[in-house]
Coordinates of C-alpha atoms and ligand atoms in Angstrom, one line a residue:
X1 CA -14.1 -33.7 11.0
X2 CA -12.9 -32.4 7.7
X3 CA -14.7 -29.3 6.5
X4 CA -15.3 -29.3 2.8
X5 CA -12.8 -26.9 1.3
X6 CA -15.5 -24.9 -0.5
X7 CA -17.1 -24.0 2.8
X8 CA -13.7 -22.8 4.1
X9 CA -12.9 -20.7 1.1
X10 CA -16.1 -18.6 1.5
X11 CA -16.2 -18.7 5.3
X12 CA -16.5 -15.3 7.0
X13 CA -13.2 -14.3 8.7
X14 CA -14.6 -13.0 11.9
X15 CA -15.9 -16.4 13.0
X16 CA -13.5 -17.5 15.7
X17 CA -12.6 -20.9 14.3
X18 CA -11.5 -19.2 11.1
X19 CA -9.8 -16.2 12.6
X20 CA -6.4 -17.2 11.1
X21 CA -7.6 -17.4 7.5
X22 CA -7.2 -13.7 6.8
X23 CA -5.2 -12.6 9.8
X24 CA -2.5 -10.0 9.9
X25 CA 0.2 -11.8 11.9
X26 CA 3.1 -9.8 13.4
X27 CA 6.3 -11.7 14.0
X28 CA 8.2 -10.9 17.2
X29 CA 11.8 -11.9 17.4
X30 CA 11.7 -11.7 21.2
X31 CA 15.3 -11.0 22.0
X32 CA 15.1 -7.8 19.8
X33 CA 11.7 -6.5 20.6
X34 CA 11.7 -4.9 24.0
X35 CA 14.0 -5.4 27.0
X36 CA 12.2 -4.9 30.3
X37 CA 15.0 -5.7 32.7
X38 CA 17.9 -3.9 31.1
X39 CA 20.2 -6.9 30.3
X40 CA 20.4 -6.0 26.6
X41 CA 18.1 -8.9 25.5
X42 CA 14.4 -8.4 24.7
X43 CA 12.1 -10.5 27.0
X44 CA 8.6 -11.7 27.6
X45 CA 7.7 -8.9 30.0
X46 CA 8.9 -6.5 27.4
X47 CA 6.4 -7.9 25.0
X48 CA 3.6 -7.7 27.6
X49 CA 4.4 -4.1 28.2
X50 CA 4.0 -3.4 24.5
X51 CA 0.6 -5.1 24.1
X52 CA -1.0 -1.6 23.8
X53 CA 1.4 -0.8 20.9
X54 CA 0.4 -4.1 19.2
X55 CA -3.3 -3.4 19.7
X56 CA -3.0 0.1 18.4
X57 CA -1.1 -1.3 15.4
X58 CA -4.2 -3.4 14.6
X59 CA -2.7 -6.9 14.1
X60 CA -4.7 -10.0 14.7
X61 CA -2.0 -12.3 16.0
X62 CA 1.6 -12.4 17.1
X63 CA 4.0 -15.1 15.9
X64 CA 6.6 -15.4 18.5
X65 CA 10.0 -16.7 17.4
X66 CA 11.7 -19.2 19.8
X67 CA 11.8 -18.0 23.4
X68 CA 12.9 -21.3 24.9
X69 CA 16.2 -21.9 26.8
X70 CA 19.0 -21.8 24.3
X71 CA 22.7 -21.1 24.0
X72 CA 21.7 -18.9 21.0
X73 CA 23.9 -20.8 18.6
X74 CA 21.2 -20.0 16.0
X75 CA 19.1 -17.2 17.5
X76 CA 17.1 -19.5 19.7
X77 CA 16.4 -22.1 16.9
X78 CA 18.7 -24.3 19.0
X79 CA 16.3 -25.3 21.7
X80 CA 17.5 -26.8 25.0
X81 CA 14.1 -27.4 26.5
X82 CA 10.8 -27.2 24.5
X83 CA 8.6 -26.8 27.5
X84 CA 10.2 -23.8 29.2
X85 CA 11.1 -20.2 28.8
X86 CA 14.7 -19.0 28.6
X87 CA 15.6 -17.7 32.0
X88 CA 17.0 -14.5 30.5
X89 CA 13.6 -13.9 28.8
X90 CA 11.4 -14.7 31.8
X91 CA 9.4 -17.5 33.4
X92 CA 6.4 -19.6 32.5
X93 CA 4.4 -17.2 34.7
X94 CA 5.6 -14.3 32.6
X95 CA 4.6 -16.2 29.5
X96 CA 1.1 -16.9 31.0
X97 CA 0.7 -13.2 31.7
X98 CA 1.7 -12.3 28.2
X99 CA -0.9 -14.7 26.8
X100 CA -3.6 -13.1 29.0
X101 CA -2.6 -9.6 28.0
X102 CA -2.6 -10.5 24.3
X103 CA -5.9 -12.2 24.6
X104 CA -7.5 -9.4 26.5
X105 CA -6.4 -7.1 23.7
X106 CA -8.0 -9.4 21.1
X107 CA -4.7 -10.7 19.8
X108 CA -3.9 -14.4 19.2
X109 CA -0.6 -16.0 19.8
X110 CA 1.3 -18.4 17.5
X111 CA 4.5 -19.9 18.8
X112 CA 7.5 -21.3 16.9
X113 CA 8.1 -25.0 17.2
X114 CA 11.4 -26.4 16.1
X115 CA 11.0 -30.1 15.5
X116 CA 13.8 -31.0 13.1
X117 CA 16.6 -30.5 15.5
X118 CA 17.2 -29.7 19.2
X119 CA 20.2 -28.0 20.6
X120 CA 23.3 -30.0 21.5
X121 CA 22.6 -28.9 25.1
X122 CA 19.2 -30.7 25.2
X123 CA 19.1 -33.4 27.9
X124 CA 18.5 -36.0 25.2
X125 CA 21.5 -35.1 23.2
X126 CA 23.7 -35.0 26.3
X127 CA 22.4 -38.4 27.2
X128 CA 23.1 -39.6 23.7
X129 CA 26.7 -38.5 24.0
X130 CA 27.2 -40.2 27.3
X131 CA 25.7 -43.4 26.0
X132 CA 27.3 -46.1 23.9
X133 CA 26.8 -46.6 20.2
X134 CA 23.6 -48.5 19.5
X135 CA 21.9 -47.3 22.7
X136 CA 18.3 -46.2 22.9
X137 CA 19.6 -42.6 23.7
X138 CA 21.4 -42.4 20.4
X139 CA 18.3 -43.6 18.6
X140 CA 16.6 -40.3 19.3
X141 CA 19.1 -38.6 16.9
X142 CA 20.8 -39.6 13.8
X143 CA 24.2 -41.3 14.6
X144 CA 26.2 -43.2 12.0
X145 CA 29.6 -44.8 11.9
X146 CA 32.1 -42.9 9.8
X147 CA 33.7 -44.2 6.6
X148 CA 37.5 -44.8 6.1
X149 CA 39.6 -47.4 7.9
X150 CA 38.9 -46.0 11.4
X151 CA 35.6 -44.2 10.7
X152 CA 37.5 -41.0 10.4
X153 CA 35.5 -39.8 7.3
X154 CA 31.9 -38.5 7.5
X155 CA 29.1 -40.9 6.4
X156 CA 28.5 -38.7 3.4
X157 CA 29.7 -35.4 1.9
X158 CA 26.5 -33.6 2.6
X159 CA 26.6 -29.9 3.4
X160 CA 24.8 -28.1 6.1
X161 CA 22.3 -25.4 5.1
X162 CA 24.5 -23.0 7.0
X163 CA 27.6 -24.0 5.1
X164 CA 30.3 -26.6 6.1
X165 CA 29.7 -30.3 6.6
X166 CA 26.4 -31.7 7.8
X167 CA 28.1 -34.4 10.0
X168 CA 30.1 -33.9 13.1
X169 CA 32.2 -36.5 14.9
X170 CA 31.7 -37.1 18.6
X171 CA 34.1 -38.1 21.3
X172 CA 32.8 -41.3 22.9
X173 CA 32.4 -41.6 26.7
X174 CA 35.8 -43.5 26.8
X175 CA 37.6 -40.5 25.2
X176 CA 38.1 -42.1 21.7
X177 CA 36.8 -40.5 18.5
X178 CA 33.6 -42.1 17.6
X179 CA 30.4 -41.9 15.6
X180 CA 29.1 -39.0 13.6
X181 CA 25.7 -37.2 14.0
X182 CA 23.7 -35.4 11.3
X183 CA 23.0 -31.7 11.6
X184 CA 21.3 -30.1 8.6
X185 CA 21.9 -26.7 10.2
X186 CA 24.6 -25.7 12.7
X187 CA 26.8 -28.2 14.6
X188 CA 24.9 -27.2 17.7
X189 CA 21.6 -28.4 16.1
X190 CA 21.6 -32.2 15.9
X191 CA 18.7 -33.6 13.9
X192 CA 16.1 -35.7 15.6
X193 CA 15.3 -39.2 14.4
X194 CA 11.6 -39.0 13.6
X195 CA 11.3 -42.8 13.0
X196 CA 11.6 -43.0 16.8
X197 CA 8.1 -43.1 18.5
X198 CA 9.6 -41.4 21.6
X199 CA 10.5 -38.3 19.6
X200 CA 7.0 -38.2 18.2
X201 CA 5.4 -38.6 21.6
X202 CA 7.5 -35.9 23.1
X203 CA 6.5 -33.4 20.4
X204 CA 2.8 -34.2 21.0
X205 CA 3.4 -33.5 24.6
X206 CA 5.0 -30.2 23.7
X207 CA 2.2 -29.1 21.4
X208 CA -0.3 -30.0 24.2
X209 CA 1.7 -28.2 26.8
X210 CA 1.5 -24.9 24.9
X211 CA -2.0 -25.4 23.6
X212 CA -3.1 -25.9 27.2
X213 CA -1.5 -22.7 28.2
X214 CA -3.7 -20.9 25.7
X215 CA -1.4 -20.7 22.6
X216 CA -3.6 -20.4 19.5
X217 CA -1.3 -21.8 16.9
X218 CA 2.1 -22.9 15.8
X219 CA 4.7 -22.0 13.2
X220 CA 6.6 -25.1 12.3
X221 CA 10.2 -24.6 11.6
X222 CA 11.8 -26.5 8.7
X223 CA 8.5 -28.5 8.4
X224 CA 9.7 -30.3 5.3
X225 CA 12.8 -32.0 6.7
X226 CA 11.7 -34.3 9.6
X227 CA 11.5 -37.6 7.7
X228 CA 14.8 -39.0 6.3
X229 CA 15.8 -41.9 4.1
X230 CA 19.3 -42.7 5.2
X231 CA 19.6 -46.1 3.7
X232 CA 23.1 -46.8 2.3
X233 CA 24.5 -45.9 -0.1
X234 CA 23.8 -42.2 0.7
X235 CA 23.9 -40.2 -2.5
X236 CA 26.7 -37.8 -3.2
X237 CA 25.8 -34.1 -2.5
X238 CA 26.4 -33.2 -6.1
X239 CA 23.7 -35.7 -7.2
X240 CA 21.0 -34.4 -5.0
X241 CA 18.5 -31.8 -6.2
X242 CA 18.2 -28.4 -4.4
X243 CA 15.9 -27.9 -1.5
X244 CA 13.0 -26.5 -3.5
X245 CA 13.6 -28.4 -6.7
X246 CA 12.7 -31.8 -5.6
X247 CA 9.2 -32.7 -6.8
X248 CA 8.7 -36.5 -6.2
X249 CA 9.4 -37.0 -2.5
X250 CA 12.5 -39.0 -3.1
X251 CA 15.1 -36.6 -1.7
X252 CA 16.8 -38.2 1.3
X253 CA 15.6 -35.4 3.6
X254 CA 13.7 -32.6 1.9
X255 CA 10.0 -32.9 1.5
X256 CA 9.5 -36.6 1.8
X257 CA 5.9 -37.8 1.6
X258 CA 6.0 -39.6 5.0
X259 CA 6.3 -36.3 6.8
X260 CA 2.6 -35.8 6.3
X261 CA 1.8 -38.7 8.6
X262 CA 3.3 -36.7 11.4
X263 CA 1.2 -33.7 10.6
X264 CA -2.0 -35.7 10.3
X265 CA -1.3 -36.7 13.9
X266 CA -0.7 -33.1 14.9
X267 CA -3.9 -32.0 13.2
X268 CA -5.8 -34.6 15.2
X269 CA -4.4 -33.1 18.4
X270 CA -5.0 -29.5 17.2
X271 CA -8.6 -30.3 16.5
X272 CA -9.2 -31.5 20.1
X273 CA -9.1 -27.8 21.0
X274 CA -11.9 -25.3 20.6
X275 CA -11.2 -23.4 18.5
X276 CA -8.8 -25.8 16.8
X277 CA -5.2 -24.8 17.1
X278 CA -3.8 -23.5 13.9
X279 CA -0.4 -24.2 12.2
X280 CA 1.7 -22.8 9.5
X281 CA 4.5 -24.7 7.8
X282 CA 7.8 -23.2 7.1
X283 CA 8.6 -25.4 4.1
X284 CA 10.9 -24.3 1.4
X285 CA 9.5 -26.8 -1.1
X286 CA 8.7 -26.7 -4.7
X287 CA 5.6 -24.5 -5.2
X288 CA 3.7 -27.6 -6.5
X289 CA 4.2 -29.4 -3.3
X290 CA 3.3 -26.7 -0.8
X291 CA -0.4 -27.6 -0.8
X292 CA 0.4 -30.9 0.9
X293 CA 1.5 -29.1 4.0
X294 CA -1.4 -26.6 3.9
X295 CA -4.3 -29.0 3.5
X296 CA -7.0 -29.2 6.2
X297 CA -5.9 -32.7 7.2
X298 CA -2.4 -31.4 7.7
X299 CA -1.1 -28.1 9.1
X300 CA -3.7 -26.0 7.5
X301 CA -1.4 -23.3 6.1
X302 CA 2.1 -23.1 4.6
X303 CA 4.3 -20.1 4.0
X304 CA 4.4 -18.9 0.5
X305 CA 7.7 -17.2 0.1
X306 CA 7.2 -16.2 -3.5
X307 CA 6.7 -12.5 -3.0
X308 CA 9.6 -12.4 -0.6
X309 CA 11.8 -14.0 -3.3
X310 CA 10.5 -11.9 -6.1
X311 CA 11.9 -8.6 -7.4
X312 CA 9.7 -5.6 -7.1
X313 CA 8.0 -6.2 -10.4
X314 CA 4.4 -5.9 -11.6
X315 CA 4.5 -8.9 -13.8
X316 CA 6.1 -11.2 -11.2
X317 CA 3.7 -10.0 -8.5
X318 CA 0.7 -10.6 -10.7
X319 CA 1.8 -14.1 -11.6
X320 CA 2.6 -15.0 -8.0
X321 CA -0.7 -13.8 -6.7
X322 CA -2.7 -15.5 -9.4
X323 CA -0.9 -18.8 -9.0
X324 CA -1.2 -18.9 -5.2
X325 CA -4.8 -17.9 -5.2
X326 CA -5.5 -20.7 -7.7
X327 CA -3.7 -23.1 -5.4
X328 CA -5.7 -21.9 -2.5
X329 CA -8.9 -22.7 -4.4
X330 CA -7.7 -26.3 -4.9
X331 CA -6.4 -26.9 -1.3
X332 CA -9.0 -24.8 0.5
X333 CA -6.1 -23.4 2.6
X334 CA -5.8 -19.6 2.6
X335 CA -2.7 -18.2 1.0
X336 CA 0.0 -16.5 3.1
X337 CA 1.9 -13.4 2.1
X338 CA 5.2 -12.2 3.4
X339 CA 7.9 -9.8 2.4
X340 CA 10.2 -9.8 5.4
X341 CA 11.2 -12.0 8.3
X342 CA 14.1 -12.7 10.5
X343 CA 16.0 -14.7 7.8
X344 CA 16.1 -12.2 4.9
X345 CA 17.2 -8.7 4.2
X346 CA 14.4 -6.2 5.0
X347 CA 12.3 -5.4 2.0
X348 CA 12.7 -1.7 2.2
X349 CA 16.4 -2.3 1.6
X350 CA 15.9 -5.0 -1.1
X351 CA 13.7 -2.6 -3.1
X352 CA 16.1 0.3 -2.8
X353 CA 18.7 -1.8 -4.7
X354 CA 18.8 -2.7 -8.4
X355 CA 16.4 -5.5 -9.3
X356 CA 17.4 -9.2 -9.1
X357 CA 15.7 -12.4 -8.1
X358 CA 16.4 -14.7 -5.2
X359 CA 15.9 -14.7 -1.4
X360 CA 18.1 -11.6 -1.0
X361 CA 18.8 -10.7 -4.7
X362 CA 21.5 -8.0 -5.1
X363 CA 21.3 -7.4 -1.4
X364 CA 23.8 -10.1 -0.9
X365 CA 26.5 -8.1 -2.8
X366 CA 25.4 -5.0 -1.0
X367 CA 25.9 -6.7 2.4
X368 CA 29.2 -8.1 1.5
X369 CA 30.5 -4.7 0.3
X370 CA 29.6 -3.2 3.7
X371 CA 26.6 -1.4 2.2
X372 CA 28.4 0.4 -0.6
X373 CA 27.9 -1.7 -3.8
X374 CA 25.4 -1.4 -5.4
X375 CA 24.3 1.9 -4.1
X376 CA 21.2 1.8 -1.9
X377 CA 18.5 4.3 -2.7
X378 CA 16.9 4.4 0.8
X379 CA 14.0 6.7 -0.1
X380 CA 13.0 4.7 -3.1
X381 CA 13.3 1.4 -1.2
X382 CA 11.0 2.8 1.6
X383 CA 8.5 4.1 -1.0
X384 CA 8.3 0.8 -2.8
X385 CA 8.1 -1.2 0.4
X386 CA 5.2 0.9 1.5
X387 CA 3.5 0.4 -1.8
X388 CA 4.1 -3.4 -1.7
X389 CA 2.9 -3.8 1.8
X390 CA -0.3 -1.9 1.1
X391 CA -0.9 -4.2 -1.9
X392 CA -0.2 -7.2 0.3
X393 CA -2.6 -6.1 3.0
X394 CA -5.4 -6.0 0.4
X395 CA -4.9 -9.6 -0.7
X396 CA -7.2 -12.4 0.4
X397 CA -5.4 -14.8 2.9
X398 CA -3.1 -13.9 5.8
X399 CA -0.3 -11.4 5.8
X400 CA 2.8 -12.0 7.9
X401 CA 4.5 -8.8 9.0
X402 CA 8.0 -8.7 10.6
X403 CA 8.7 -6.5 13.6
X404 CA 10.1 -3.2 12.4
X405 CA 8.6 -3.2 8.9
X406 CA 5.8 -1.1 10.2
X407 CA 8.5 1.5 10.9
X408 CA 10.0 1.1 7.4
X409 CA 13.2 -0.1 8.9
X410 CA 16.1 -0.8 6.6
X411 CA 18.7 -3.6 7.0
X412 CA 21.6 -2.7 9.3
X413 CA 24.9 -3.4 7.6
X414 CA 27.2 -1.6 10.0
X415 CA 27.6 -4.4 12.6
X416 CA 31.2 -5.1 13.7
X417 CA 32.3 -8.7 13.1
X418 CA 32.9 -9.0 16.8
X419 CA 29.2 -8.3 17.5
X420 CA 27.8 -10.7 14.9
X421 CA 25.8 -13.7 16.1
X422 CA 24.5 -15.6 13.1
X423 CA 26.1 -19.0 12.5
X424 CA 25.9 -18.4 8.8
X425 CA 28.5 -15.7 9.2
X426 CA 30.9 -17.9 11.2
X427 CA 30.5 -20.9 8.9
X428 CA 31.1 -19.0 5.7
X429 CA 34.0 -16.7 6.3
X430 CA 34.2 -14.0 3.7
X431 CA 31.2 -15.2 1.7
X432 CA 28.2 -14.6 4.0
X433 CA 27.4 -11.8 6.4
X434 CA 24.4 -13.5 7.9
X435 CA 21.1 -12.4 9.1
X436 CA 21.9 -10.1 12.1
X437 CA 21.1 -7.0 10.1
X438 CA 17.4 -7.6 10.2
X439 CA 17.5 -8.6 13.9
X440 CA 18.8 -5.4 15.4
X441 CA 16.6 -4.3 18.3
X442 CA 13.7 -2.0 17.5
X443 CA 14.0 1.8 18.1
X444 CA 11.2 2.9 20.4
X445 CA 12.5 6.4 21.1
X446 CA 14.9 8.8 19.4
X447 CA 17.1 9.1 22.5
X448 CA 18.5 6.9 25.1
X449 CA 21.2 4.3 25.3
X450 CA 19.2 1.7 23.4
X451 CA 16.7 4.0 21.8
X452 CA 14.0 2.9 24.2
X453 CA 14.6 -0.8 23.6
X454 CA 16.0 -1.2 27.1
X455 CA 18.1 0.5 29.8
X456 CA 21.5 -0.8 28.5
X457 CA 23.1 -1.2 25.1
X458 CA 21.2 -3.7 23.0
X459 CA 22.7 -7.1 22.2
X460 CA 23.2 -6.1 18.6
X461 CA 24.3 -2.5 18.1
X462 CA 21.7 -0.1 16.8
X463 CA 23.1 2.4 14.2
X464 CA 22.6 6.1 14.8
X465 CA 20.2 6.4 11.9
X466 CA 17.7 4.1 13.7
X467 CA 16.6 7.0 15.9
X468 CA 14.8 8.7 13.0
X469 CA 12.7 5.6 12.6
X470 CA 11.7 5.4 16.2
X471 CA 8.1 4.7 17.2
X472 CA 7.9 7.9 19.2
X473 CA 9.2 9.9 16.2
X474 CA 6.8 8.4 13.8
X475 CA 3.8 8.9 16.1
X476 CA 4.3 12.6 15.8
X477 CA 4.9 12.5 12.0
X478 CA 2.3 13.0 9.3
X479 CA 2.6 10.3 6.6
X480 CA 4.9 8.1 8.7
X481 CA 5.2 4.4 7.8
X482 CA 3.8 3.5 11.2
X483 CA 0.8 5.7 10.6
X484 CA 0.3 4.0 7.2
X485 CA 0.4 0.5 8.7
X486 CA -2.0 1.5 11.5
X487 CA -4.5 3.0 9.1
X488 CA -4.2 0.2 6.6
X489 CA -4.6 -2.5 9.3
X490 CA -7.7 -0.8 10.7
X491 CA -9.2 -0.5 7.2
X492 CA -8.3 -4.0 6.3
X493 CA -10.2 -5.3 9.3
X494 CA -13.3 -3.4 8.3
X495 CA -13.0 -4.3 4.6
X496 CA -12.1 -8.0 4.8
X497 CA -14.5 -10.1 2.9
X498 CA -14.6 -13.4 1.0
X499 CA -11.3 -14.8 0.0
X500 CA -11.6 -13.8 -3.6
X501 CA -9.9 -11.4 -5.9
X502 CA -10.6 -10.3 -9.5
X503 CA -7.9 -8.6 -11.6
X504 CA -9.0 -5.4 -13.4
X505 CA -7.0 -5.1 -16.6
X506 CA -5.4 -1.7 -17.0
X507 CA -4.0 -0.3 -20.3
X508 CA -0.6 -0.1 -18.6
X509 CA 0.8 -3.5 -17.6
X510 CA 2.9 -1.8 -14.9
X511 CA -0.3 -1.0 -13.0
X512 CA -1.7 -3.8 -10.9
X513 CA -5.4 -3.4 -10.1
X514 CA -7.6 -5.9 -8.3
X515 CA -10.9 -5.8 -6.6
X516 CA -12.4 -7.9 -3.8
X517 CA -16.0 -9.1 -3.9
X518 CA -17.2 -6.2 -1.8
X519 CA -15.9 -3.5 -4.1
X520 CA -12.6 -2.9 -2.3
X521 CA -10.1 -1.9 -5.0
X522 CA -6.3 -1.9 -4.7
X523 CA -4.2 -0.2 -7.4
X524 CA -0.4 -0.2 -7.5
X525 CA 1.6 1.9 -10.0
X526 CA 5.0 0.3 -10.7
X527 CA 5.5 2.6 -13.6
X528 CA 7.6 5.8 -13.4
X529 CA 4.8 8.2 -14.5
X530 CA 1.6 9.0 -12.6
X531 CA -1.5 7.1 -13.8
X532 CA -5.2 7.9 -13.6
X533 CA -7.1 6.4 -10.7
X534 CA -10.3 4.4 -11.1
X535 CA -13.5 6.0 -10.0
X536 CA -14.4 5.9 -6.3
X537 CA -13.3 7.2 -3.0
X538 CA -9.6 6.9 -2.1
X539 CA -9.4 5.4 1.3
X540 CA -5.6 5.4 1.7
X541 CA -2.5 5.7 -0.4
X542 CA 1.0 4.6 0.4
X543 CA 2.4 8.0 -0.9
X544 CA 0.5 11.3 -1.5
X545 CA -1.5 11.4 -4.8
X546 CA -0.2 13.7 -7.5
X547 CA -2.9 16.0 -8.7
X548 CA -5.5 13.3 -8.3
X549 CA -3.3 10.7 -10.1
X550 CA -1.5 7.7 -8.7
X551 CA 2.2 8.5 -8.7
X552 CA 5.1 6.0 -9.3
X553 CA 5.6 3.3 -6.7
X554 CA 2.3 3.9 -4.9
X555 CA -0.7 1.8 -3.9
X556 CA -4.1 3.2 -3.2
X557 CA -7.2 1.5 -1.9
X558 CA -10.5 2.7 -3.4
X559 CA -14.1 1.8 -2.7
Ligands
LIG1 C1 14.3 -21.5 9.8 C2 14.4 -20.4 10.7 O1 13.5 -19.4 10.2 C3 15.8 -19.9 10.8 O2 16.0 -18.7 11.5 C4 16.6 -21.0 11.4 O3 18.0 -20.7 11.4 C5 16.4 -22.4 10.7 N1 15.1 -22.6 10.4 C6 17.0 -23.5 11.5 O4 16.1 -23.8 12.6

């Protein structure tokens, strides 16, 4: 049944079937969260042990990044087996225990699903390599003959998202060089052929498998790439629009209209459950096309990465919020807000660097220089990140938080090359550092070999300065970032109301002031000078007030 969008927009968030509409969702990158068995890798039991921490934090749901068996060619986004748990992370029984512990604590669970590609160790891909050209096994992936006299040239000059060619040549079972397969990401991540009904059926089985185990929702990786038009002649790379610039569904693989047929099928499956399973699309598409993924007949929600890509700037923030809430009115899908995740430089660091647009802005140069150029103002970055996060938590829609941001963690730049893991580092020598710096295991205590993460050194080295950000340290500290998030999340729960917002115009355009229908005000001062506060009771502020005024780079909630 399709619920009219108007009903959804005004639905009360505490009703179970709509829990996700205004949820605070905390992303766990499992291998870097908590290591229960001392092997240096975070695991499922580690998460279960930290459920009291998550409950105290006050989040509504966990989004768990891939925990499936994987060679970790791409941090687990190279999945060997979609219906199992990586042995190093635990067992299916451990998973079930984690689900129960989360549910007992009133926390929902969203798991990551990676449908665009498997790993090259997946049983189907191994079978494809062992089978001849034209076989049914090869039809589950995208195999093509090469060009040139002996097929020695790739079928096209397309580049992988991670750099380098998007096609790789295989060795046929008889030892000769043979066909090529498409991998939009790393070589170890062959793309599935979604024209193949077997692929479709298998993913339905996977979605059912986890839904039956009590999973409440799914985050869909690269949701916009599943359908492909690979009819010859394949266009030249230079003639193809960029990922989020295509607006008419005609790109050979990004954001094709047919992809929504798949999600309509998934929605039918999700709606068989009570409450229906939720889904959020990771789709780096043009803003005008995002709503297609988010509509009720589709996945229901799509990530809006606009704030994450924006500079810390009052005008840009206001435009982004206004545009996305207007979009939400049209689609009926709640907006999503996010500043940090496992793919980008942490926002505390981005905001401590000079302004600049883009996914990582000037942080790219900073990373490449080993953290020296431009100069990072750590304190300013933290202050701004706290202000921005408090602003985000007052917005209607759901907020996605990334593990460690509640500690105000900064990006780690000092990782020796020999410890780096991200394929973008290996595929772009000298021009990309990769995403390992936001994936360094969390500091739980100020002391200990892995700062409380586990009993042995963590799989990515933690810098010495991490200890001052440790959970145990912040729990004892007045005004800590952890304290701010806990207080803000508790208040947010009690204050959440209809999915509406009204801007209150301030004389200073550097001050963003909005009010929710129940009189919950949020005011952020992006200007350098303190500004007067509106009348009312200040519930919380991201930095101490200055003689009753709102200082620079500070957000306050007022009722
Ligand atoms: C998006 C994920 O967030 C990223 O970490 C991954 O590398 C790519 N998809 C490929 O799966």
